[in-house]
CSV table of C-alpha atoms in Angstrom, one decimal:
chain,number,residue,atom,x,y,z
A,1224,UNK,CA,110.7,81.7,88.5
A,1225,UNK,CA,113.9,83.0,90.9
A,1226,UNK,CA,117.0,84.0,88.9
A,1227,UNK,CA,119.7,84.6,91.5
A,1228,UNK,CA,122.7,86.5,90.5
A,1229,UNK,CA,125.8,87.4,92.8
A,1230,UNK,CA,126.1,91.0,91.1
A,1231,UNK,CA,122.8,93.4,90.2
A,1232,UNK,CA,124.2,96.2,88.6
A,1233,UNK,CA,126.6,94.7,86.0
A,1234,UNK,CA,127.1,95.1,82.6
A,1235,UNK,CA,128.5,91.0,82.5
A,1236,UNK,CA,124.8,89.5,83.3
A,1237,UNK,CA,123.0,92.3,81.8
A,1238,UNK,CA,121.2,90.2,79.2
A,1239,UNK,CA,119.0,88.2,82.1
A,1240,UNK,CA,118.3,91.4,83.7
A,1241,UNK,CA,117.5,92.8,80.6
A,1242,UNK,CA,114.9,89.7,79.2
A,1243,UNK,CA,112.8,90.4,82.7
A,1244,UNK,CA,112.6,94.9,81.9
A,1245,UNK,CA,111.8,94.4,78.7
A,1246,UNK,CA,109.5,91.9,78.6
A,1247,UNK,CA,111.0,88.7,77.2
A,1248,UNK,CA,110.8,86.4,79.9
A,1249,UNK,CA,106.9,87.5,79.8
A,1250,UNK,CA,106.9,87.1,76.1
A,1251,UNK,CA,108.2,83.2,76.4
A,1252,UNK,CA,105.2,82.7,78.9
A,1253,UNK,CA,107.4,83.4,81.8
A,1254,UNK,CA,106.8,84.9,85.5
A,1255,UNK,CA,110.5,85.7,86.1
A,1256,UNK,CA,112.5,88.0,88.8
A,1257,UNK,CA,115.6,88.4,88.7
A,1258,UNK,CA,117.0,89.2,92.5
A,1259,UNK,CA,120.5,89.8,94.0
A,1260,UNK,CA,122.1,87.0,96.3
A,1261,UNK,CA,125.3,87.3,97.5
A,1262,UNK,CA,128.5,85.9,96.6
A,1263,UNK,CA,128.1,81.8,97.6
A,1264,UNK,CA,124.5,82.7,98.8
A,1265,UNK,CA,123.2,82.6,95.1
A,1266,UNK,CA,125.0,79.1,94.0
A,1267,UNK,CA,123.8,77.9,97.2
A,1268,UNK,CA,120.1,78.4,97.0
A,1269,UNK,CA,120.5,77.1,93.8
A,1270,UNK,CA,121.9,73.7,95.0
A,1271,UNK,CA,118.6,73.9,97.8
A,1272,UNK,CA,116.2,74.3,95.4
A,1273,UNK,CA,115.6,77.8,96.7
A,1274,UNK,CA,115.8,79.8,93.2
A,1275,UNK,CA,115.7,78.4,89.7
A,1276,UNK,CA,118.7,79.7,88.0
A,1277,UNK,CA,121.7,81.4,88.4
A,1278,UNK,CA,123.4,84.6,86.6
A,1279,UNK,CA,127.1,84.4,86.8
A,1280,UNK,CA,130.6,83.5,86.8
A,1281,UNK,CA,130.2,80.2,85.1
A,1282,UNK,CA,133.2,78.4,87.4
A,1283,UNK,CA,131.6,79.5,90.3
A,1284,UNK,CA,128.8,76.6,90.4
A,1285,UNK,CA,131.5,74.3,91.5
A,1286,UNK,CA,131.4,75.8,94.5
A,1287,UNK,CA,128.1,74.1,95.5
A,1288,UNK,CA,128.2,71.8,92.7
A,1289,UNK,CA,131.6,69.6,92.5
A,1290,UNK,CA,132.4,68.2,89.3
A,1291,UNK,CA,129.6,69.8,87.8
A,1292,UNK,CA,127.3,66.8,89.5
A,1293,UNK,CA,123.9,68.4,89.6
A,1294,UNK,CA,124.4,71.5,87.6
A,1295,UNK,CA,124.7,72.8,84.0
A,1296,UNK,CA,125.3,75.8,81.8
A,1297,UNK,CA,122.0,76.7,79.6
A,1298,UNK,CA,123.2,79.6,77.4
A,1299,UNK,CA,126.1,82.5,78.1
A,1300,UNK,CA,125.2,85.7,79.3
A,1301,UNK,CA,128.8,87.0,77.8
A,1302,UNK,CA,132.1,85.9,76.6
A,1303,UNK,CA,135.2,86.0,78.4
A,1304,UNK,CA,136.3,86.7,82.0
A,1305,UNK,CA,134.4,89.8,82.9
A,1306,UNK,CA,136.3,91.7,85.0
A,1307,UNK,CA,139.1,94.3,84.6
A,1308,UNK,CA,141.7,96.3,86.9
A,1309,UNK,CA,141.9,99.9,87.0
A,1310,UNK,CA,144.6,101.5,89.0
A,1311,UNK,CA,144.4,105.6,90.1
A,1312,UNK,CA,144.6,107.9,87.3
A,1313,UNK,CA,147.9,109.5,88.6
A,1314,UNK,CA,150.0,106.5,88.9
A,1315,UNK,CA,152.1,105.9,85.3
A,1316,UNK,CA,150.8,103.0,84.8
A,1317,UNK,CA,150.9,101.4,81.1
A,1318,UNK,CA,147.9,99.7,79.6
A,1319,UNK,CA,148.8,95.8,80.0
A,1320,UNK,CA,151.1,96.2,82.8
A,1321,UNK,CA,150.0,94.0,85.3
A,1322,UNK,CA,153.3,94.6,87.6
A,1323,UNK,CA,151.9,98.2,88.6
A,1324,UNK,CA,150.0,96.3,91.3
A,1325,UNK,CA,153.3,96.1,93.3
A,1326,UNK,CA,152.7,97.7,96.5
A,1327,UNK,CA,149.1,98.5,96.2
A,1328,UNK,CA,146.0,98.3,98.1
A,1329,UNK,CA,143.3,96.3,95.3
A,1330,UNK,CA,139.6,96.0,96.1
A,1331,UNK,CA,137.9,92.7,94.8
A,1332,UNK,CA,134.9,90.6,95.8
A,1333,UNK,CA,134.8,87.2,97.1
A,1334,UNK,CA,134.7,85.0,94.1
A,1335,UNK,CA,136.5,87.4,91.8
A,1336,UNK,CA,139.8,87.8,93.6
A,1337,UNK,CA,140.3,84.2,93.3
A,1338,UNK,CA,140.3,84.7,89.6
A,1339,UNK,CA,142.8,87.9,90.0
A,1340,UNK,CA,145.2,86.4,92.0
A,1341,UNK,CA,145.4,83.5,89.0
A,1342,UNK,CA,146.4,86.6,86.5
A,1343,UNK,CA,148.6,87.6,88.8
A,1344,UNK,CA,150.5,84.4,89.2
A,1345,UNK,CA,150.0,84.0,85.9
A,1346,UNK,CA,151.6,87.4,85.1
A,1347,UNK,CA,154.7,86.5,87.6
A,1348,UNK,CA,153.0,88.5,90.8
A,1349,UNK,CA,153.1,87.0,94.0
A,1350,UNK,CA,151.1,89.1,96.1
A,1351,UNK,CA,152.6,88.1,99.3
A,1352,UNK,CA,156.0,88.8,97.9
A,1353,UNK,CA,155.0,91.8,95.8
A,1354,UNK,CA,153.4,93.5,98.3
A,1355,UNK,CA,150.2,93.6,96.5
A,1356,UNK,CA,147.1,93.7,99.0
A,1357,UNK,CA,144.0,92.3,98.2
A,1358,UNK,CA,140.8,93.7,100.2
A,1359,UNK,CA,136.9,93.8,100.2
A,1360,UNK,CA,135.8,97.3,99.4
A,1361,UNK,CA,133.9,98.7,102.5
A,1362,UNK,CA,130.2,98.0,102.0
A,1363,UNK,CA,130.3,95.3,99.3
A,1364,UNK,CA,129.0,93.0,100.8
A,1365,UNK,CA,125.7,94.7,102.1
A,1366,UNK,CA,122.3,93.6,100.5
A,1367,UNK,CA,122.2,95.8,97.2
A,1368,UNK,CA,125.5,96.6,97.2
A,1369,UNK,CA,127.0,96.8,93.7
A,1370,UNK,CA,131.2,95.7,94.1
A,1371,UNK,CA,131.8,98.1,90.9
A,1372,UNK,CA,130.3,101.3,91.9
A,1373,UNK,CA,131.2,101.4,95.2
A,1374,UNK,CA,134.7,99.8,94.1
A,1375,UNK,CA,135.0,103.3,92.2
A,1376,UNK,CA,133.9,105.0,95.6
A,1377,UNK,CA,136.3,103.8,97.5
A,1378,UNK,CA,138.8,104.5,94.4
A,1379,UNK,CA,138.0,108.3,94.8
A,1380,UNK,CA,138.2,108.4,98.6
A,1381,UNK,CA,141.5,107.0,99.1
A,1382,UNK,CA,140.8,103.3,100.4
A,1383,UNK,CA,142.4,101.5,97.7
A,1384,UNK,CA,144.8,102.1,95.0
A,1385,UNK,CA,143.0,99.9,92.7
A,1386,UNK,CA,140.1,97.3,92.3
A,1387,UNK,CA,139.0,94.1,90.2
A,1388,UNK,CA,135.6,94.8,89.1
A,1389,UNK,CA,133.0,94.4,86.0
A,1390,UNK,CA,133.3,97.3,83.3
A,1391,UNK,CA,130.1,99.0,84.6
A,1392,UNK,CA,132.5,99.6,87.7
A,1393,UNK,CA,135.8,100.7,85.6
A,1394,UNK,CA,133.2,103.1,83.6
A,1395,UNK,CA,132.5,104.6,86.7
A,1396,UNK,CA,135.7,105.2,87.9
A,1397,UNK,CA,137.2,106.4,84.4
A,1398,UNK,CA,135.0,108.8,84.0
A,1399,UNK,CA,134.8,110.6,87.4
A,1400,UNK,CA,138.8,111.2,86.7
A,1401,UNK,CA,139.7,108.6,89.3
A,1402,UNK,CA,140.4,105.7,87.6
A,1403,UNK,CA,142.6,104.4,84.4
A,1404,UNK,CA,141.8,100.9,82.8
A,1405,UNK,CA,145.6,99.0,83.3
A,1406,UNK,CA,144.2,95.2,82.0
A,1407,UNK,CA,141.2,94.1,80.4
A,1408,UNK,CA,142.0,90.4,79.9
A,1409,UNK,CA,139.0,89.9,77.6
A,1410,UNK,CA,140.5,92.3,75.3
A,1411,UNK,CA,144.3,90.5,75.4
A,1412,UNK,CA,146.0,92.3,78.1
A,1413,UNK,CA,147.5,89.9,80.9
A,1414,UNK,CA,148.6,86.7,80.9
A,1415,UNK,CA,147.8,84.7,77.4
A,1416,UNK,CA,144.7,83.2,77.9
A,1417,UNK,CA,143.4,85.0,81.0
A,1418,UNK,CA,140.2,86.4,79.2
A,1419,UNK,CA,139.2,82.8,79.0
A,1420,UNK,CA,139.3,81.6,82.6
A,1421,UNK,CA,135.6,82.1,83.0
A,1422,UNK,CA,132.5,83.5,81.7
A,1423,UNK,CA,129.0,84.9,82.3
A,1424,UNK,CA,126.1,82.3,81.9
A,1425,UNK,CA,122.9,81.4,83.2
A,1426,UNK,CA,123.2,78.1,85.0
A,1427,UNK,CA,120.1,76.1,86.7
A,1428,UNK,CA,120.5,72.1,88.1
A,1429,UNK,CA,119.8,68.5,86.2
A,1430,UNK,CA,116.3,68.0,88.4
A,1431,UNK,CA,115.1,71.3,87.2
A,1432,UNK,CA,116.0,70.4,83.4
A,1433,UNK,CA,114.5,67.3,83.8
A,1434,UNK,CA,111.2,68.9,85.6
A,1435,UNK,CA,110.7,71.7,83.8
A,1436,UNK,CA,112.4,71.5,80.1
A,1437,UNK,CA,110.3,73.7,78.5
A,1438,UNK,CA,111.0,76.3,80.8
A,1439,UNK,CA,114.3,76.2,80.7
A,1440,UNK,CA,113.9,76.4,76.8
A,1441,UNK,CA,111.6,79.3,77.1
A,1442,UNK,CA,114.6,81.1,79.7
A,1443,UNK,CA,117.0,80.2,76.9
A,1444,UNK,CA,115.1,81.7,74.3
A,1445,UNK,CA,114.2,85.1,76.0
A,1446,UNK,CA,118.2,85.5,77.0
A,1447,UNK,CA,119.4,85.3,73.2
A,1448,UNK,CA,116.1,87.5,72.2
A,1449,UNK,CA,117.7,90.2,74.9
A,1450,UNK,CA,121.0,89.8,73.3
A,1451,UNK,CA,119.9,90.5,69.8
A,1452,UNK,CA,117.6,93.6,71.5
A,1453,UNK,CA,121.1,95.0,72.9
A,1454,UNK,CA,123.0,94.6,69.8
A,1455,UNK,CA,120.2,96.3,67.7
A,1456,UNK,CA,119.3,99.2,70.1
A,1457,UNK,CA,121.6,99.4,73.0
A,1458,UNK,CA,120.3,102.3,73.9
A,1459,UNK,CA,117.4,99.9,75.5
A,1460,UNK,CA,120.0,99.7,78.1
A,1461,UNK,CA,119.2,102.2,80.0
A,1462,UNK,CA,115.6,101.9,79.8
A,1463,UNK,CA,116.5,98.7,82.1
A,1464,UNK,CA,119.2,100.8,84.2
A,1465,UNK,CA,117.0,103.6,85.2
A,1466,UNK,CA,114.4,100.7,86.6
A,1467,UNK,CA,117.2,98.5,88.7
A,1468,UNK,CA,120.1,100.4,88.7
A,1469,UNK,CA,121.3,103.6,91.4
A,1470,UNK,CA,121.0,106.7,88.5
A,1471,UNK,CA,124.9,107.1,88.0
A,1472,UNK,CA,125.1,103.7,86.7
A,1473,UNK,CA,122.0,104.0,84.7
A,1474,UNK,CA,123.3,107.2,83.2
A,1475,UNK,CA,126.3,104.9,82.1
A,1476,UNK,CA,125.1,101.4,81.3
A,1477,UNK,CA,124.4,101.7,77.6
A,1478,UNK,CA,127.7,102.8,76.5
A,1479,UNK,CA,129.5,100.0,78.5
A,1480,UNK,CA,126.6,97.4,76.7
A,1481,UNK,CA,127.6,98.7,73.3
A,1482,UNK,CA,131.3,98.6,73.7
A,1483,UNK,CA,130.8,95.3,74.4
A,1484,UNK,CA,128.0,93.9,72.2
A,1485,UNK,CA,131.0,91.4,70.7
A,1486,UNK,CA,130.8,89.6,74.1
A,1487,UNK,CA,127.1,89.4,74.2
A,1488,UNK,CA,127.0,86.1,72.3
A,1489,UNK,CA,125.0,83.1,73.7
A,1490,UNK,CA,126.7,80.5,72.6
A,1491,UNK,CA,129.2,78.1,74.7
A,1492,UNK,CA,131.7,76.8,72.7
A,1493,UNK,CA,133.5,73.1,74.0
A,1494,UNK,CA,137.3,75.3,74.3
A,1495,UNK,CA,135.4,77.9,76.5
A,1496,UNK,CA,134.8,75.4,78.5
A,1497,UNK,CA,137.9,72.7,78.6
A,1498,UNK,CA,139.8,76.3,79.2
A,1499,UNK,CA,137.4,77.1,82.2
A,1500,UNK,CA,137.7,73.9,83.8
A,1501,UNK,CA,141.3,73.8,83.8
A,1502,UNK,CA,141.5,77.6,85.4
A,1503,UNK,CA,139.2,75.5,87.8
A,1504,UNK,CA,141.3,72.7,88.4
A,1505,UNK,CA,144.5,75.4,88.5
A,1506,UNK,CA,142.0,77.0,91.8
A,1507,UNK,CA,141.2,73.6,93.3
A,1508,UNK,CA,138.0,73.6,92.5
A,1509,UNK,CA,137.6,71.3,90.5
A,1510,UNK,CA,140.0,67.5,91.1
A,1511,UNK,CA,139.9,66.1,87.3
A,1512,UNK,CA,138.9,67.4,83.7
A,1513,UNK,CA,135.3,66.8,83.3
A,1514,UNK,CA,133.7,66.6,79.5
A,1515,UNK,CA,131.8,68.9,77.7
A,1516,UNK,CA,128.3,67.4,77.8
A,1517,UNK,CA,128.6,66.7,81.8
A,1518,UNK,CA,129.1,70.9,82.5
A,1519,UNK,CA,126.6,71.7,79.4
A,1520,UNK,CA,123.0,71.5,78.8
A,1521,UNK,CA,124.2,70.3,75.0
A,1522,UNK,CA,119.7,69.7,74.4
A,1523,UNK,CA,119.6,73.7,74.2
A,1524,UNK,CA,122.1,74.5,71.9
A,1525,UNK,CA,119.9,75.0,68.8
A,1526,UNK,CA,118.6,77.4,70.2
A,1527,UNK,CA,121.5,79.8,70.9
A,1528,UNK,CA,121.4,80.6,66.9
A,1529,UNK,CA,120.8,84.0,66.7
């Protein structure tokens, strides 16, 4: 079994990497790898039948999946819109305000920056007005590349005033000295209602369901087993860094898992989701509101109990 994700070394789909290092994927009679495809590459081979499921932004299977025909969410990874801007430690920026950006230079991956330029309009910045430049971070987007650390890089060298990354990523940056934590929307700074946008879940298509049930049940099962292994002993967390992730962010991964155990919660609730699909529609990706049951895998729901 192929779990695709756009983003390896993150703290946001931790809990699938986590059920294949310690063993729960194994446990629910499962032969599952989870590997690192790119951006679009990973929704994609989902939509050909190339991998079985998909670890990530939950809004981003419309983009080989429109209106949700073909595809639906299983079981979230974690709550609320994962990423967070930090700005350079010496600039007197405030926590929660989002017009510091005015005249910077922000890193932020394809797929992401779609979602910070929404808190930005959102937050009354108009990037083109503003001055506010949004670029890829130099090397993103090689194989094994992780956006966050080398977002945090690039931070420390000069090539950006800011970035858009996961918390693994701000971690990074924070404590080299670099870096300063301006929004985290999941926490309520930004816009109202910007830490809802999106979220991180395990997504796979209807054939597969309909296929394979069972193992789709069994995936389910191992992801909430990892999430009640985090919120017990996070300190697992870096038993599963130090196999997949470069050492600095396996030196740092089980404090950012145990800040945010709150977010580690399987279940997918029907506002998440009307709130995600609008912040869809509001991007054009998605033409009308679409119900619950339609984006949803509603037959696994039981099983998110913890």
């Amino acid at each position: 079994m192929k779990i695709a994700t756009p983003d390896l070394v993150t703290n946001s789909y931790f809990p699938a990497l986590a059920a294949e290092e310690l063993g729960l994927y194994r446990a629910e009679g499962l032969d599952a790898h989870v590997e690192l495809l790119p951006s679009l590459d990973a929704v994609n081979a989902l939509r050909d039948g190339a991998v079985d499921f998909v670890a990530g932004g939950a809004h981003s299977m419309l983009l080989a999946f429109p209106g949700w025909k073909g595809a639906k969410l299983v079981v979230a990874l974690s709550q609320g819109t994962p990423w967070l801007l930090v700005l350079r430690s010496d600039l007197p920026a405030r926590r929660g305000d989002i017009t510091m950006v005015k005249g910077l230079r922000i890193g932020a991956a394809p797929g992401p920056d779609r979602v910070f330029i929404r808190v930005l309009g959102e937050g009354g910045i108009d990037p083109a007005r503003d001055g506010v430049r949004i670029a890829p971070v130099p090397g993103a987007l090689d194989p094994g590349a992780s956006f966050g650390v080398l977002a945090a890089d690039a931070l420390e060298r000069g090539l950006v005033d800011g970035f858009w990354a996961n918390a693994l990523g701000s971690e990074t940056a924070v404590r080299r000295g670099v870096g300063k934590i301006v929004v985290d929307v999941r926490r309520g700074d930004g816009p109202p209602g910007a830490g809802q946008y999106t979220f991180a879940a395990l997504s796979t298509t209807d054939a597969v369901i309909a296929r394979e049930p069972e193992r789709v049940a069994a995936a389910v099962r191992a992801i909430v087993r990892a999430q009640g292994v985090l919120r017990k002993e996070p300190a697992r967390a870096t038993e599963v860094g130090r196999r997949r992730f470069p050492p600095a962010a396996a030196d740092i991964i089980a404090a950012v898992v145990e800040r945010d155990l709150p977010f580690y919660d399987p279940a997918i609730g029907e506002q998440a989701i009307t709130v995600m699909n609008g912040f869809a529609q509001s991007l054009g990706l998605l033409k009308a509101p679409v119900s619950y049951e339609d984006v949803v895998a509603t037959r696994y729901r039981s099983l998110w109990t913890r």
